[in-house]
Tab-separated table of C-alpha atoms in Angstrom:
chain	number	residue	atom	x	y	z
A	1	UNK	CA	-2.755	76.910	51.005
A	2	UNK	CA	-1.726	75.981	54.553
A	3	UNK	CA	-4.115	77.198	57.261
A	4	UNK	CA	-2.813	79.955	59.541
A	5	UNK	CA	-3.545	77.858	62.646
A	6	UNK	CA	-1.247	75.082	61.461
A	7	UNK	CA	1.474	77.414	60.221
A	8	UNK	CA	1.721	79.155	63.592
A	9	UNK	CA	4.109	76.347	64.545
A	10	UNK	CA	7.643	77.001	63.356
A	11	UNK	CA	9.549	74.084	61.840
A	12	UNK	CA	13.315	73.830	62.265
A	13	UNK	CA	15.097	71.907	59.514
A	14	UNK	CA	18.616	70.877	60.557
A	15	UNK	CA	21.079	69.951	57.822
A	16	UNK	CA	24.718	68.887	58.194
A	17	UNK	CA	26.659	69.245	54.941
A	18	UNK	CA	30.135	68.271	53.809
A	19	UNK	CA	31.443	68.528	50.251
A	20	UNK	CA	28.055	68.459	48.513
A	21	UNK	CA	28.686	71.164	45.913
A	22	UNK	CA	27.016	69.052	43.210
A	23	UNK	CA	23.746	68.702	45.126
A	24	UNK	CA	23.313	71.378	47.785
A	25	UNK	CA	21.611	74.008	45.621
A	26	UNK	CA	18.883	71.601	44.539
A	27	UNK	CA	18.445	70.416	48.124
A	28	UNK	CA	18.103	73.903	49.609
A	29	UNK	CA	15.873	75.213	46.825
A	30	UNK	CA	13.483	72.325	47.514
A	31	UNK	CA	13.154	73.805	51.021
A	32	UNK	CA	12.642	77.333	49.728
A	33	UNK	CA	9.713	76.062	47.628
A	34	UNK	CA	7.868	74.317	50.457
A	35	UNK	CA	4.152	75.092	50.713
A	36	UNK	CA	4.673	75.376	54.485
A	37	UNK	CA	6.418	78.731	54.879
A	38	UNK	CA	7.077	79.067	58.621
A	39	UNK	CA	10.428	77.310	58.601
A	40	UNK	CA	13.981	77.997	59.679
A	41	UNK	CA	16.704	76.224	57.729
A	42	UNK	CA	19.802	75.605	59.822
A	43	UNK	CA	22.802	74.325	57.900
A	44	UNK	CA	26.016	73.280	59.608
A	45	UNK	CA	28.947	73.252	57.198
A	46	UNK	CA	31.107	70.342	58.363
A	47	UNK	CA	34.537	71.527	57.171
A	48	UNK	CA	33.770	71.317	53.444
A	49	UNK	CA	36.780	71.782	51.167
A	50	UNK	CA	34.835	72.281	47.935
A	51	UNK	CA	32.438	75.093	46.928
A	52	UNK	CA	29.712	74.057	49.382
A	53	UNK	CA	30.174	77.017	51.734
A	54	UNK	CA	30.282	79.639	48.976
A	55	UNK	CA	27.163	78.178	47.373
A	56	UNK	CA	25.376	78.315	50.725
A	57	UNK	CA	26.383	81.935	51.227
A	58	UNK	CA	24.791	82.749	47.884
A	59	UNK	CA	21.618	80.858	48.762
A	60	UNK	CA	21.368	82.626	52.132
A	61	UNK	CA	21.164	85.949	50.291
A	62	UNK	CA	18.054	84.682	48.490
A	63	UNK	CA	16.061	83.707	51.583
A	64	UNK	CA	16.457	84.992	55.140
A	65	UNK	CA	15.078	81.733	56.540
A	66	UNK	CA	18.428	80.071	55.769
A	67	UNK	CA	21.141	80.339	58.428
A	68	UNK	CA	24.587	78.858	57.764
A	69	UNK	CA	27.055	77.983	60.523
A	70	UNK	CA	30.548	76.540	60.425
A	71	UNK	CA	30.902	73.315	62.387
A	72	UNK	CA	32.495	73.506	65.818
A	73	UNK	CA	33.071	69.759	66.065
A	74	UNK	CA	33.624	67.252	63.305
A	75	UNK	CA	31.278	64.749	61.733
A	76	UNK	CA	27.627	64.478	60.786
A	77	UNK	CA	26.309	63.792	64.283
A	78	UNK	CA	28.271	66.653	65.860
A	79	UNK	CA	26.779	68.923	63.195
A	80	UNK	CA	23.251	67.723	63.993
A	81	UNK	CA	23.876	68.398	67.687
A	82	UNK	CA	25.139	71.894	66.913
A	83	UNK	CA	22.086	72.586	64.771
A	84	UNK	CA	19.839	71.370	67.569
A	85	UNK	CA	21.522	73.740	70.017
A	86	UNK	CA	20.557	76.816	67.955
A	87	UNK	CA	17.157	75.826	66.546
A	88	UNK	CA	13.921	77.365	67.818
A	89	UNK	CA	11.087	75.465	66.135
A	90	UNK	CA	8.176	73.666	67.748
A	91	UNK	CA	8.746	70.824	65.266
A	92	UNK	CA	12.154	69.442	64.324
A	93	UNK	CA	13.012	67.900	60.959
A	94	UNK	CA	16.360	66.449	59.866
A	95	UNK	CA	17.561	66.620	56.279
A	96	UNK	CA	20.629	65.974	54.119
A	97	UNK	CA	22.389	68.289	51.706
A	98	UNK	CA	22.105	65.860	48.813
A	99	UNK	CA	18.412	64.933	49.078
A	100	UNK	CA	15.293	66.679	47.759
A	101	UNK	CA	11.916	67.321	49.399
A	102	UNK	CA	8.634	67.283	47.465
A	103	UNK	CA	7.179	70.781	47.824
A	104	UNK	CA	4.397	69.653	50.189
A	105	UNK	CA	6.624	67.466	52.395
A	106	UNK	CA	6.738	69.724	55.454
A	107	UNK	CA	3.037	70.561	55.205
A	108	UNK	CA	2.033	66.907	54.890
A	109	UNK	CA	3.939	65.975	58.012
A	110	UNK	CA	2.840	68.994	60.046
A	111	UNK	CA	-0.786	68.086	59.346
A	112	UNK	CA	-0.120	64.798	61.153
A	113	UNK	CA	0.814	66.441	64.454
A	114	UNK	CA	-1.669	67.164	67.251
A	115	UNK	CA	-3.649	64.889	69.581
A	116	UNK	CA	-0.510	63.707	71.352
A	117	UNK	CA	1.451	62.769	68.221
A	118	UNK	CA	5.206	62.737	68.922
A	119	UNK	CA	6.429	61.681	65.484
A	120	UNK	CA	5.120	62.436	61.985
A	121	UNK	CA	6.551	60.605	59.007
A	122	UNK	CA	5.885	59.211	55.543
A	123	UNK	CA	7.613	57.256	52.813
A	124	UNK	CA	10.996	57.737	51.159
A	125	UNK	CA	11.741	57.152	47.479
A	126	UNK	CA	15.274	56.754	46.175
A	127	UNK	CA	16.627	58.318	43.010
A	128	UNK	CA	19.963	57.519	41.418
A	129	UNK	CA	21.877	57.423	38.149
A	130	UNK	CA	22.402	53.743	38.939
A	131	UNK	CA	19.224	51.894	37.937
A	132	UNK	CA	19.855	49.309	40.647
A	133	UNK	CA	19.161	51.933	43.300
A	134	UNK	CA	16.601	54.107	41.512
A	135	UNK	CA	12.913	54.290	42.404
A	136	UNK	CA	12.942	52.190	45.590
A	137	UNK	CA	10.194	53.052	48.094
A	138	UNK	CA	10.979	52.673	51.802
A	139	UNK	CA	9.031	50.918	53.247
A	140	UNK	CA	7.103	49.115	50.544
A	141	UNK	CA	4.427	47.977	52.962
A	142	UNK	CA	1.892	50.128	54.828
A	143	UNK	CA	4.135	51.158	57.710
A	144	UNK	CA	5.940	54.282	58.929
A	145	UNK	CA	9.507	55.060	57.902
A	146	UNK	CA	11.378	55.872	61.098
A	147	UNK	CA	14.688	56.991	59.598
A	148	UNK	CA	16.016	60.410	60.577
A	149	UNK	CA	15.320	62.052	57.227
A	150	UNK	CA	11.703	60.900	57.134
A	151	UNK	CA	10.547	61.461	60.696
A	152	UNK	CA	9.656	64.849	62.143
A	153	UNK	CA	9.482	65.322	65.911
A	154	UNK	CA	7.846	67.616	68.400
A	155	UNK	CA	10.399	69.636	70.334
A	156	UNK	CA	9.474	67.729	73.483
A	157	UNK	CA	10.270	64.410	71.820
A	158	UNK	CA	13.438	65.747	70.181
A	159	UNK	CA	14.634	66.640	73.680
A	160	UNK	CA	14.828	62.897	74.339
A	161	UNK	CA	16.873	62.215	71.192
A	162	UNK	CA	19.413	65.023	71.474
A	163	UNK	CA	22.298	65.180	71.937
A	164	UNK	CA	23.148	62.167	69.796
A	165	UNK	CA	26.345	60.306	70.829
A	166	UNK	CA	29.052	61.699	68.584
A	167	UNK	CA	30.922	58.428	68.144
A	168	UNK	CA	28.017	57.302	65.927
A	169	UNK	CA	28.409	57.944	62.178
A	170	UNK	CA	24.813	59.125	61.698
A	171	UNK	CA	21.474	59.617	63.396
A	172	UNK	CA	19.225	56.937	61.900
A	173	UNK	CA	19.497	54.061	64.383
A	174	UNK	CA	19.589	56.349	67.421
A	175	UNK	CA	16.437	58.209	66.397
A	176	UNK	CA	14.540	55.058	65.415
A	177	UNK	CA	15.342	53.429	68.770
A	178	UNK	CA	13.924	56.433	70.624
A	179	UNK	CA	10.787	56.297	68.516
A	180	UNK	CA	10.361	52.574	69.141
A	181	UNK	CA	10.872	52.881	72.888
A	182	UNK	CA	9.351	56.224	73.821
A	183	UNK	CA	6.973	57.613	71.188
A	184	UNK	CA	3.460	57.565	72.616
A	185	UNK	CA	1.874	58.159	69.231
A	186	UNK	CA	3.228	57.993	65.671
A	187	UNK	CA	1.253	59.290	62.708
A	188	UNK	CA	2.209	58.752	59.090
A	189	UNK	CA	1.156	59.236	55.513
A	190	UNK	CA	1.726	56.892	52.587
A	191	UNK	CA	2.817	59.885	50.493
A	192	UNK	CA	6.458	60.272	49.472
A	193	UNK	CA	7.888	62.934	51.773
A	194	UNK	CA	11.578	62.591	50.901
A	195	UNK	CA	13.456	61.889	47.690
A	196	UNK	CA	16.620	60.129	48.814
A	197	UNK	CA	19.572	60.524	46.473
A	198	UNK	CA	21.864	57.507	46.172
A	199	UNK	CA	25.309	58.214	44.757
A	200	UNK	CA	28.871	56.982	45.129
A	201	UNK	CA	29.655	59.249	48.085
A	202	UNK	CA	26.635	58.361	50.268
A	203	UNK	CA	27.530	57.792	53.910
A	204	UNK	CA	25.799	54.401	53.705
A	205	UNK	CA	28.405	53.235	51.180
A	206	UNK	CA	26.222	51.866	48.392
A	207	UNK	CA	28.224	49.516	46.167
A	208	UNK	CA	31.463	49.681	48.173
A	209	UNK	CA	33.668	46.648	48.878
A	210	UNK	CA	32.587	44.218	51.599
A	211	UNK	CA	35.223	45.226	54.176
A	212	UNK	CA	34.197	48.879	53.949
A	213	UNK	CA	30.485	48.072	54.073
A	214	UNK	CA	30.980	45.832	57.102
A	215	UNK	CA	32.809	48.666	58.851
A	216	UNK	CA	29.950	51.078	58.076
A	217	UNK	CA	27.318	48.640	59.374
A	218	UNK	CA	29.348	47.982	62.522
A	219	UNK	CA	29.690	51.697	63.266
A	220	UNK	CA	25.944	52.242	62.863
A	221	UNK	CA	25.108	49.262	65.051
A	222	UNK	CA	27.060	50.670	68.000
A	223	UNK	CA	23.865	52.593	68.689
A	224	UNK	CA	22.201	49.485	70.149
A	225	UNK	CA	24.715	49.114	72.987
A	226	UNK	CA	24.818	52.845	73.652
A	227	UNK	CA	21.035	53.012	73.828
A	228	UNK	CA	20.862	50.020	76.172
A	229	UNK	CA	23.522	51.494	78.452
A	230	UNK	CA	21.642	54.784	78.688
A	231	UNK	CA	18.128	53.447	79.200
A	232	UNK	CA	18.439	49.918	80.626
A	233	UNK	CA	16.763	50.945	83.886
A	234	UNK	CA	13.668	52.424	82.214
A	235	UNK	CA	13.040	50.180	79.201
A	236	UNK	CA	10.271	47.603	79.199
A	237	UNK	CA	10.955	43.901	78.629
A	238	UNK	CA	9.992	44.046	74.951
A	239	UNK	CA	12.582	46.726	74.198
A	240	UNK	CA	15.235	45.048	76.344
A	241	UNK	CA	14.755	41.797	74.432
A	242	UNK	CA	14.801	43.651	71.111
A	243	UNK	CA	18.121	45.315	71.940
A	244	UNK	CA	19.593	42.072	73.237
A	245	UNK	CA	18.751	40.386	69.935
A	246	UNK	CA	20.207	43.248	67.902
A	247	UNK	CA	23.448	43.220	69.897
A	248	UNK	CA	23.830	39.436	69.620
A	249	UNK	CA	23.111	39.563	65.882
A	250	UNK	CA	25.770	42.234	65.357
A	251	UNK	CA	28.343	40.145	67.218
A	252	UNK	CA	27.600	37.108	65.054
A	253	UNK	CA	27.596	39.206	61.886
A	254	UNK	CA	31.052	40.610	62.615
A	255	UNK	CA	32.368	37.091	63.186
A	256	UNK	CA	30.801	35.817	59.957
A	257	UNK	CA	28.816	33.120	61.781
A	258	UNK	CA	26.090	32.626	59.215
A	259	UNK	CA	24.515	29.473	60.637
A	260	UNK	CA	24.375	30.900	64.146
A	261	UNK	CA	22.688	33.982	62.735
A	262	UNK	CA	20.174	31.926	60.798
A	263	UNK	CA	18.960	30.153	63.939
A	264	UNK	CA	19.318	33.041	66.390
A	265	UNK	CA	16.263	33.258	68.612
A	266	UNK	CA	14.468	36.463	69.479
A	267	UNK	CA	15.330	38.144	66.169
A	268	UNK	CA	12.959	38.409	63.215
A	269	UNK	CA	13.705	36.415	60.076
A	270	UNK	CA	14.024	39.683	58.138
A	271	UNK	CA	16.701	40.966	60.511
A	272	UNK	CA	18.534	37.631	60.527
A	273	UNK	CA	18.674	37.573	56.731
A	274	UNK	CA	19.786	41.203	56.590
A	275	UNK	CA	22.644	40.472	58.978
A	276	UNK	CA	23.614	37.381	57.008
A	277	UNK	CA	23.789	39.462	53.835
A	278	UNK	CA	26.419	41.677	55.487
A	279	UNK	CA	28.353	38.876	57.215
A	280	UNK	CA	30.600	37.563	54.433
A	281	UNK	CA	31.984	38.636	51.092
A	282	UNK	CA	29.900	36.002	49.288
A	283	UNK	CA	26.553	36.873	50.894
A	284	UNK	CA	27.291	40.560	50.382
A	285	UNK	CA	27.898	39.993	46.669
A	286	UNK	CA	24.501	38.292	46.447
A	287	UNK	CA	22.901	41.247	48.227
A	288	UNK	CA	24.492	43.761	45.845
A	289	UNK	CA	23.132	41.853	42.837
A	290	UNK	CA	19.635	41.700	44.355
A	291	UNK	CA	19.718	45.150	46.004
A	292	UNK	CA	16.625	46.577	44.349
A	293	UNK	CA	14.514	43.570	45.363
A	294	UNK	CA	15.840	43.350	48.925
A	295	UNK	CA	15.573	47.070	49.708
A	296	UNK	CA	12.415	48.869	50.719
A	297	UNK	CA	11.072	45.963	52.760
């Protein structure tokens, strides 16, 4: 049982959804069953054309903590921003309509807050009908997962992140850059706090053709330039150099300049190899074959 002192803090869970009729009931019911009860579930229906909205209406009748809104803008990031504008929690968590939370996920992360902690996170584990993508833990090593679905934020820290630029396809890079640059204290558990469903319609484009995957990666990586433009006058040298390396690597990746990427200074070997794997049709094919071994890091 969660102590009353801890559960005094309301948690807002913001979820953009679009055409997830096959998954949304399982996702939302995993929130209903959380051991941490003081939550508000804010779902923004991003112009779904399947049964998603009607399923959500039925779920909302089962639990008053669920509030469903129709999207004003269009796209995942616009939906997150809309959810942020109406949420009231002291802690902010982001979620997806096709994933599943272990029933102690919110509690485990809330226990990590306090003593100046800005960000509380844990590990993610994938599940999929495709064995290649099933059972991957992110990250494999003893380190925090800083992706949007894993990390929870204090409201004060979330104020730095939101609004997210709406030309970005998702929140992950933008949130992780804020954590890297501005989080005074990060606390994490090695427990699995999110079960990440991988399927053919994932926004990350698992298993798609190279041209499509390259487009997805390029759209995500726009966050580096946007972040630098916004914060260049307040970032320290370490973060400026990090962003410079990321931006240069993306330029080389788009041009397919594998050798230049391999010897690019100021960028970790892991990042150089990741960019190489998305820089040509051949290297991408190799990555797809070895996906389970290369993922998780």
